[in-house]
Amino acid sequence: MVRELPAAGAARGPHLAAFGRGLLLAALLAAAASFLPVADSSCPRDNSLVRDISQMQQSNYGREGFSHITVTGALAHGMKEVEVWLQTFGPGQRTPIHRHSCEEVFIVLKGKGTLLLGSSSLKYPGQPQEIPVFQNTTFSIPVNDPHQVWNSDEHEDLQVLVIISRPPIKIFIYDDWSVPHTAAKLKFPYFWDEDCLPAPKDEL
């Protein structure tokens, strides 16, 4: 039912109309905000110019023998074009087989290991190349090529500095090297971005 405001106090009409529009706008903004992802309070945001790496959030994200630090990133530090990670793999540990549509560069700070590199030109990754990497080497991953970094040393940690483009990263994970590219499973946000970018929830 639509009701017209009383004629009395017509001089205040414009003010009342403006007030009503303000209430409507506030309601619309509140409704829109309810659909936006809200960063969890545990999101480690830090826009300091100089940061102490030893004081940064470090976690294994449920992977034994693994450590990850986002040295500078899109969600925690406001980076637009690149993101930098410091990762350590214990003896025998490895990343999942995965691919992503961003550029990725590794610098090996200590230890040695193996880069396993598949192909994006076939329907599935195929038998990977096994490429040795070691301290003071650097290597880059072709965009969308499936790969895996493995600490193949039995005694020493493998520590790498990783630089990626186009953050935050979207990763497609393979169960093995014979899985078709179309069957790889998207993981987004990735584990270390989950506190800052919650996954969208299905609405009934």
mmCIF file of C-alpha atoms in Angstrom:
data_model
loop_
_atom_site.group_PDB
_atom_site.id
_atom_site.type_symbol
_atom_site.label_atom_id
_atom_site.label_comp_id
_atom_site.label_asym_id
_atom_site.label_seq_id
_atom_site.Cartn_x
_atom_site.Cartn_y
_atom_site.Cartn_z
ATOM 1 C CA MET A 1 0.000 0.000 0.000
ATOM 2 C CA VAL A 2 1.343 3.419 -0.985
ATOM 3 C CA ARG A 3 0.639 6.409 1.251
ATOM 4 C CA GLU A 4 1.215 10.061 0.484
ATOM 5 C CA LEU A 5 2.826 12.255 3.121
ATOM 6 C CA PRO A 6 0.409 14.766 4.725
ATOM 7 C CA ALA A 7 0.285 18.183 3.129
ATOM 8 C CA ALA A 8 0.971 19.819 6.476
ATOM 9 C CA GLY A 9 4.632 20.645 6.835
ATOM 10 C CA ALA A 10 5.058 20.663 3.071
ATOM 11 C CA ALA A 11 7.968 23.040 3.489
ATOM 12 C CA ARG A 12 9.882 20.185 5.064
ATOM 13 C CA GLY A 13 9.047 17.878 2.161
ATOM 14 C CA PRO A 14 12.417 18.155 0.395
ATOM 15 C CA HIS A 15 14.253 17.438 3.640
ATOM 16 C CA LEU A 16 12.054 14.432 4.356
ATOM 17 C CA ALA A 17 12.545 13.182 0.806
ATOM 18 C CA ALA A 18 16.317 13.562 1.118
ATOM 19 C CA PHE A 19 16.205 11.763 4.458
ATOM 20 C CA GLY A 20 14.209 8.929 2.872
ATOM 21 C CA ARG A 21 16.675 8.633 0.010
ATOM 22 C CA GLY A 22 19.521 8.506 2.522
ATOM 23 C CA LEU A 23 17.830 5.646 4.389
ATOM 24 C CA LEU A 24 17.243 3.804 1.125
ATOM 25 C CA LEU A 25 20.876 4.233 0.065
ATOM 26 C CA ALA A 26 22.127 3.002 3.439
ATOM 27 C CA ALA A 27 19.893 -0.051 3.196
ATOM 28 C CA LEU A 28 21.140 -0.839 -0.313
ATOM 29 C CA LEU A 29 24.780 -0.494 0.747
ATOM 30 C CA ALA A 30 24.209 -2.761 3.734
ATOM 31 C CA ALA A 31 22.556 -5.357 1.501
ATOM 32 C CA ALA A 32 25.408 -5.201 -1.014
ATOM 33 C CA ALA A 33 28.021 -5.557 1.727
ATOM 34 C CA SER A 34 26.410 -8.785 2.872
ATOM 35 C CA PHE A 35 27.422 -10.401 -0.442
ATOM 36 C CA LEU A 36 31.078 -9.337 -0.284
ATOM 37 C CA PRO A 37 33.753 -11.574 1.274
ATOM 38 C CA VAL A 38 34.899 -10.161 4.589
ATOM 39 C CA ALA A 39 38.456 -10.733 5.717
ATOM 40 C CA ASP A 40 38.728 -12.761 8.884
ATOM 41 C CA SER A 41 40.267 -11.039 11.907
ATOM 42 C CA SER A 42 43.154 -13.503 11.646
ATOM 43 C CA CYS A 43 44.186 -12.046 8.276
ATOM 44 C CA PRO A 44 47.802 -10.895 8.874
ATOM 45 C CA ARG A 45 47.600 -7.488 7.175
ATOM 46 C CA ASP A 46 50.760 -5.381 7.407
ATOM 47 C CA ASN A 47 51.463 -2.404 5.152
ATOM 48 C CA SER A 48 54.725 -1.422 6.860
ATOM 49 C CA LEU A 49 57.470 -0.298 4.502
ATOM 50 C CA VAL A 50 60.076 -2.488 6.261
ATOM 51 C CA ARG A 51 59.086 -5.846 7.756
ATOM 52 C CA ASP A 52 60.989 -8.429 9.808
ATOM 53 C CA ILE A 53 60.629 -11.820 8.121
ATOM 54 C CA SER A 54 61.284 -13.619 11.413
ATOM 55 C CA GLN A 55 58.141 -11.990 12.834
ATOM 56 C CA MET A 56 55.857 -12.892 9.916
ATOM 57 C CA GLN A 57 53.138 -15.517 10.058
ATOM 58 C CA GLN A 58 54.567 -18.952 9.297
ATOM 59 C CA SER A 59 52.634 -22.186 8.930
ATOM 60 C CA ASN A 60 52.812 -25.658 7.406
ATOM 61 C CA TYR A 61 49.109 -25.463 6.398
ATOM 62 C CA GLY A 62 48.594 -29.077 7.364
ATOM 63 C CA ARG A 63 51.580 -30.401 5.391
ATOM 64 C CA GLU A 64 54.215 -32.147 7.487
ATOM 65 C CA GLY A 65 57.789 -31.007 6.840
ATOM 66 C CA PHE A 66 56.700 -27.822 5.049
ATOM 67 C CA SER A 67 56.857 -24.137 5.982
ATOM 68 C CA HIS A 68 55.397 -21.148 4.126
ATOM 69 C CA ILE A 69 55.749 -17.405 4.710
ATOM 70 C CA THR A 70 54.136 -14.826 2.445
ATOM 71 C CA VAL A 71 56.944 -12.274 2.475
ATOM 72 C CA THR A 72 54.926 -9.753 0.525
ATOM 73 C CA GLY A 73 51.550 -10.435 -1.022
ATOM 74 C CA ALA A 74 48.369 -9.117 -2.542
ATOM 75 C CA LEU A 75 45.961 -9.741 0.313
ATOM 76 C CA ALA A 76 48.164 -9.127 3.351
ATOM 77 C CA HIS A 77 50.307 -6.311 1.957
ATOM 78 C CA GLY A 78 48.386 -4.781 -0.946
ATOM 79 C CA MET A 79 50.661 -5.920 -3.786
ATOM 80 C CA LYS A 80 49.126 -5.631 -7.264
ATOM 81 C CA GLU A 81 51.502 -7.307 -9.710
ATOM 82 C CA VAL A 82 53.728 -9.783 -7.828
ATOM 83 C CA GLU A 83 53.838 -11.856 -4.653
ATOM 84 C CA VAL A 84 56.880 -13.297 -2.848
ATOM 85 C CA TRP A 85 56.975 -16.451 -0.711
ATOM 86 C CA LEU A 86 59.642 -18.075 1.441
ATOM 87 C CA GLN A 87 59.158 -21.844 1.527
ATOM 88 C CA THR A 88 61.064 -24.643 3.212
ATOM 89 C CA PHE A 89 60.669 -28.346 2.400
ATOM 90 C CA GLY A 90 61.989 -31.016 4.734
ATOM 91 C CA PRO A 91 63.791 -34.074 3.315
ATOM 92 C CA GLY A 92 61.509 -35.979 0.963
ATOM 93 C CA GLN A 93 58.739 -33.365 0.981
ATOM 94 C CA ARG A 94 57.171 -32.012 -2.190
ATOM 95 C CA THR A 95 54.455 -29.740 -3.510
ATOM 96 C CA PRO A 96 51.308 -31.202 -5.061
ATOM 97 C CA ILE A 97 51.388 -31.658 -8.830
ATOM 98 C CA HIS A 98 49.795 -28.423 -9.983
ATOM 99 C CA ARG A 99 49.575 -25.667 -12.567
ATOM 100 C CA HIS A 100 48.571 -22.009 -12.645
ATOM 101 C CA SER A 101 48.117 -19.242 -15.196
ATOM 102 C CA CYS A 102 50.743 -16.962 -13.688
ATOM 103 C CA GLU A 103 54.486 -16.676 -14.082
ATOM 104 C CA GLU A 104 56.575 -18.236 -11.297
ATOM 105 C CA VAL A 105 60.268 -17.897 -10.514
ATOM 106 C CA PHE A 106 62.217 -19.871 -7.891
ATOM 107 C CA ILE A 107 65.523 -18.979 -6.262
ATOM 108 C CA VAL A 108 67.112 -21.824 -4.318
ATOM 109 C CA LEU A 109 68.528 -20.386 -1.087
ATOM 110 C CA LYS A 110 69.798 -23.646 0.367
ATOM 111 C CA GLY A 111 69.667 -27.370 -0.201
ATOM 112 C CA LYS A 112 69.001 -29.265 -3.390
ATOM 113 C CA GLY A 113 66.071 -30.995 -4.989
ATOM 114 C CA THR A 114 64.263 -31.881 -8.188
ATOM 115 C CA LEU A 115 61.846 -29.966 -10.406
ATOM 116 C CA LEU A 116 59.351 -32.289 -12.078
ATOM 117 C CA LEU A 117 57.902 -30.569 -15.144
ATOM 118 C CA GLY A 118 55.023 -31.870 -17.265
ATOM 119 C CA SER A 119 53.511 -30.529 -20.463
ATOM 120 C CA SER A 120 50.468 -28.364 -21.142
ATOM 121 C CA SER A 121 50.514 -29.213 -24.863
ATOM 122 C CA LEU A 122 49.119 -32.721 -24.344
ATOM 123 C CA LYS A 123 45.728 -33.730 -22.905
ATOM 124 C CA TYR A 124 47.453 -34.677 -19.645
ATOM 125 C CA PRO A 125 50.839 -33.810 -18.064
ATOM 126 C CA GLY A 126 52.574 -37.008 -19.190
ATOM 127 C CA GLN A 127 55.878 -38.338 -17.908
ATOM 128 C CA PRO A 128 57.572 -35.326 -16.301
ATOM 129 C CA GLN A 129 61.092 -34.133 -16.930
ATOM 130 C CA GLU A 130 63.252 -34.450 -13.804
ATOM 131 C CA ILE A 131 65.492 -31.410 -13.500
ATOM 132 C CA PRO A 132 67.995 -31.100 -10.626
ATOM 133 C CA VAL A 133 68.073 -27.788 -8.721
ATOM 134 C CA PHE A 134 70.495 -26.722 -6.006
ATOM 135 C CA GLN A 135 71.689 -23.755 -3.924
ATOM 136 C CA ASN A 136 72.262 -20.521 -5.896
ATOM 137 C CA THR A 137 70.252 -21.734 -8.902
ATOM 138 C CA THR A 138 67.065 -20.166 -10.200
ATOM 139 C CA PHE A 139 64.351 -21.588 -12.438
ATOM 140 C CA SER A 140 61.057 -20.414 -13.885
ATOM 141 C CA ILE A 141 57.879 -22.345 -14.635
ATOM 142 C CA PRO A 142 56.173 -21.895 -18.024
ATOM 143 C CA VAL A 143 52.615 -20.601 -17.616
ATOM 144 C CA ASN A 144 50.106 -23.454 -17.185
ATOM 145 C CA ASP A 145 52.727 -26.229 -17.297
ATOM 146 C CA PRO A 146 52.044 -28.831 -14.564
ATOM 147 C CA HIS A 147 54.949 -29.107 -12.158
ATOM 148 C CA GLN A 148 56.093 -30.285 -8.757
ATOM 149 C CA VAL A 149 59.003 -29.200 -6.569
ATOM 150 C CA TRP A 150 60.509 -32.066 -4.590
ATOM 151 C CA ASN A 151 63.198 -32.046 -1.924
ATOM 152 C CA SER A 152 64.880 -35.218 -3.137
ATOM 153 C CA ASP A 153 67.710 -34.865 -0.607
ATOM 154 C CA GLU A 154 67.479 -37.294 2.310
ATOM 155 C CA HIS A 155 69.237 -35.123 4.876
ATOM 156 C CA GLU A 156 68.956 -31.372 4.247
ATOM 157 C CA ASP A 157 66.067 -28.912 3.965
ATOM 158 C CA LEU A 158 65.329 -27.290 0.623
ATOM 159 C CA GLN A 159 64.576 -23.565 0.989
ATOM 160 C CA VAL A 160 63.334 -21.445 -1.906
ATOM 161 C CA LEU A 161 62.234 -17.895 -2.550
ATOM 162 C CA VAL A 162 59.258 -17.890 -4.908
ATOM 163 C CA ILE A 163 57.994 -14.953 -6.980
ATOM 164 C CA ILE A 164 54.619 -15.187 -8.739
ATOM 165 C CA SER A 165 52.715 -12.762 -10.938
ATOM 166 C CA ARG A 166 49.006 -11.914 -10.911
ATOM 167 C CA PRO A 167 48.239 -12.631 -7.250
ATOM 168 C CA PRO A 168 46.287 -13.995 -5.456
ATOM 169 C CA ILE A 169 47.137 -17.345 -7.000
ATOM 170 C CA LYS A 170 44.605 -19.828 -8.401
ATOM 171 C CA ILE A 171 45.976 -23.371 -8.442
ATOM 172 C CA PHE A 172 44.769 -26.468 -10.302
ATOM 173 C CA ILE A 173 45.837 -29.676 -8.551
ATOM 174 C CA TYR A 174 46.399 -33.117 -10.131
ATOM 175 C CA ASP A 175 46.187 -36.435 -8.294
ATOM 176 C CA ASP A 176 48.910 -37.831 -10.560
ATOM 177 C CA TRP A 177 50.667 -37.194 -13.877
ATOM 178 C CA SER A 178 48.063 -39.116 -15.890
ATOM 179 C CA VAL A 179 45.111 -36.915 -14.891
ATOM 180 C CA PRO A 180 43.716 -34.908 -17.860
ATOM 181 C CA HIS A 181 44.146 -31.154 -17.576
ATOM 182 C CA THR A 182 40.361 -30.739 -17.641
ATOM 183 C CA ALA A 183 40.054 -32.937 -14.523
ATOM 184 C CA ALA A 184 42.533 -30.967 -12.390
ATOM 185 C CA LYS A 185 40.827 -29.516 -9.303
ATOM 186 C CA LEU A 186 40.785 -25.772 -8.700
ATOM 187 C CA LYS A 187 41.906 -24.642 -5.251
ATOM 188 C CA PHE A 188 41.023 -20.971 -4.668
ATOM 189 C CA PRO A 189 41.678 -19.284 -2.427
ATOM 190 C CA TYR A 190 44.846 -21.276 -1.788
ATOM 191 C CA PHE A 191 45.610 -22.384 1.774
ATOM 192 C CA TRP A 192 47.697 -19.358 2.791
ATOM 193 C CA ASP A 193 45.118 -16.938 1.365
ATOM 194 C CA GLU A 194 42.091 -18.418 3.116
ATOM 195 C CA ASP A 195 42.262 -16.141 6.182
ATOM 196 C CA CYS A 196 42.209 -13.043 3.981
ATOM 197 C CA LEU A 197 39.927 -14.227 1.196
ATOM 198 C CA PRO A 198 37.262 -16.656 2.424
ATOM 199 C CA ALA A 199 35.826 -18.989 -0.187
ATOM 200 C CA PRO A 200 32.359 -17.933 -1.376
ATOM 201 C CA LYS A 201 29.572 -19.858 0.301
ATOM 202 C CA ASP A 202 26.801 -21.581 -1.626
ATOM 203 C CA GLU A 203 23.445 -19.943 -1.083
ATOM 204 C CA LEU A 204 20.220 -21.984 -1.039
#
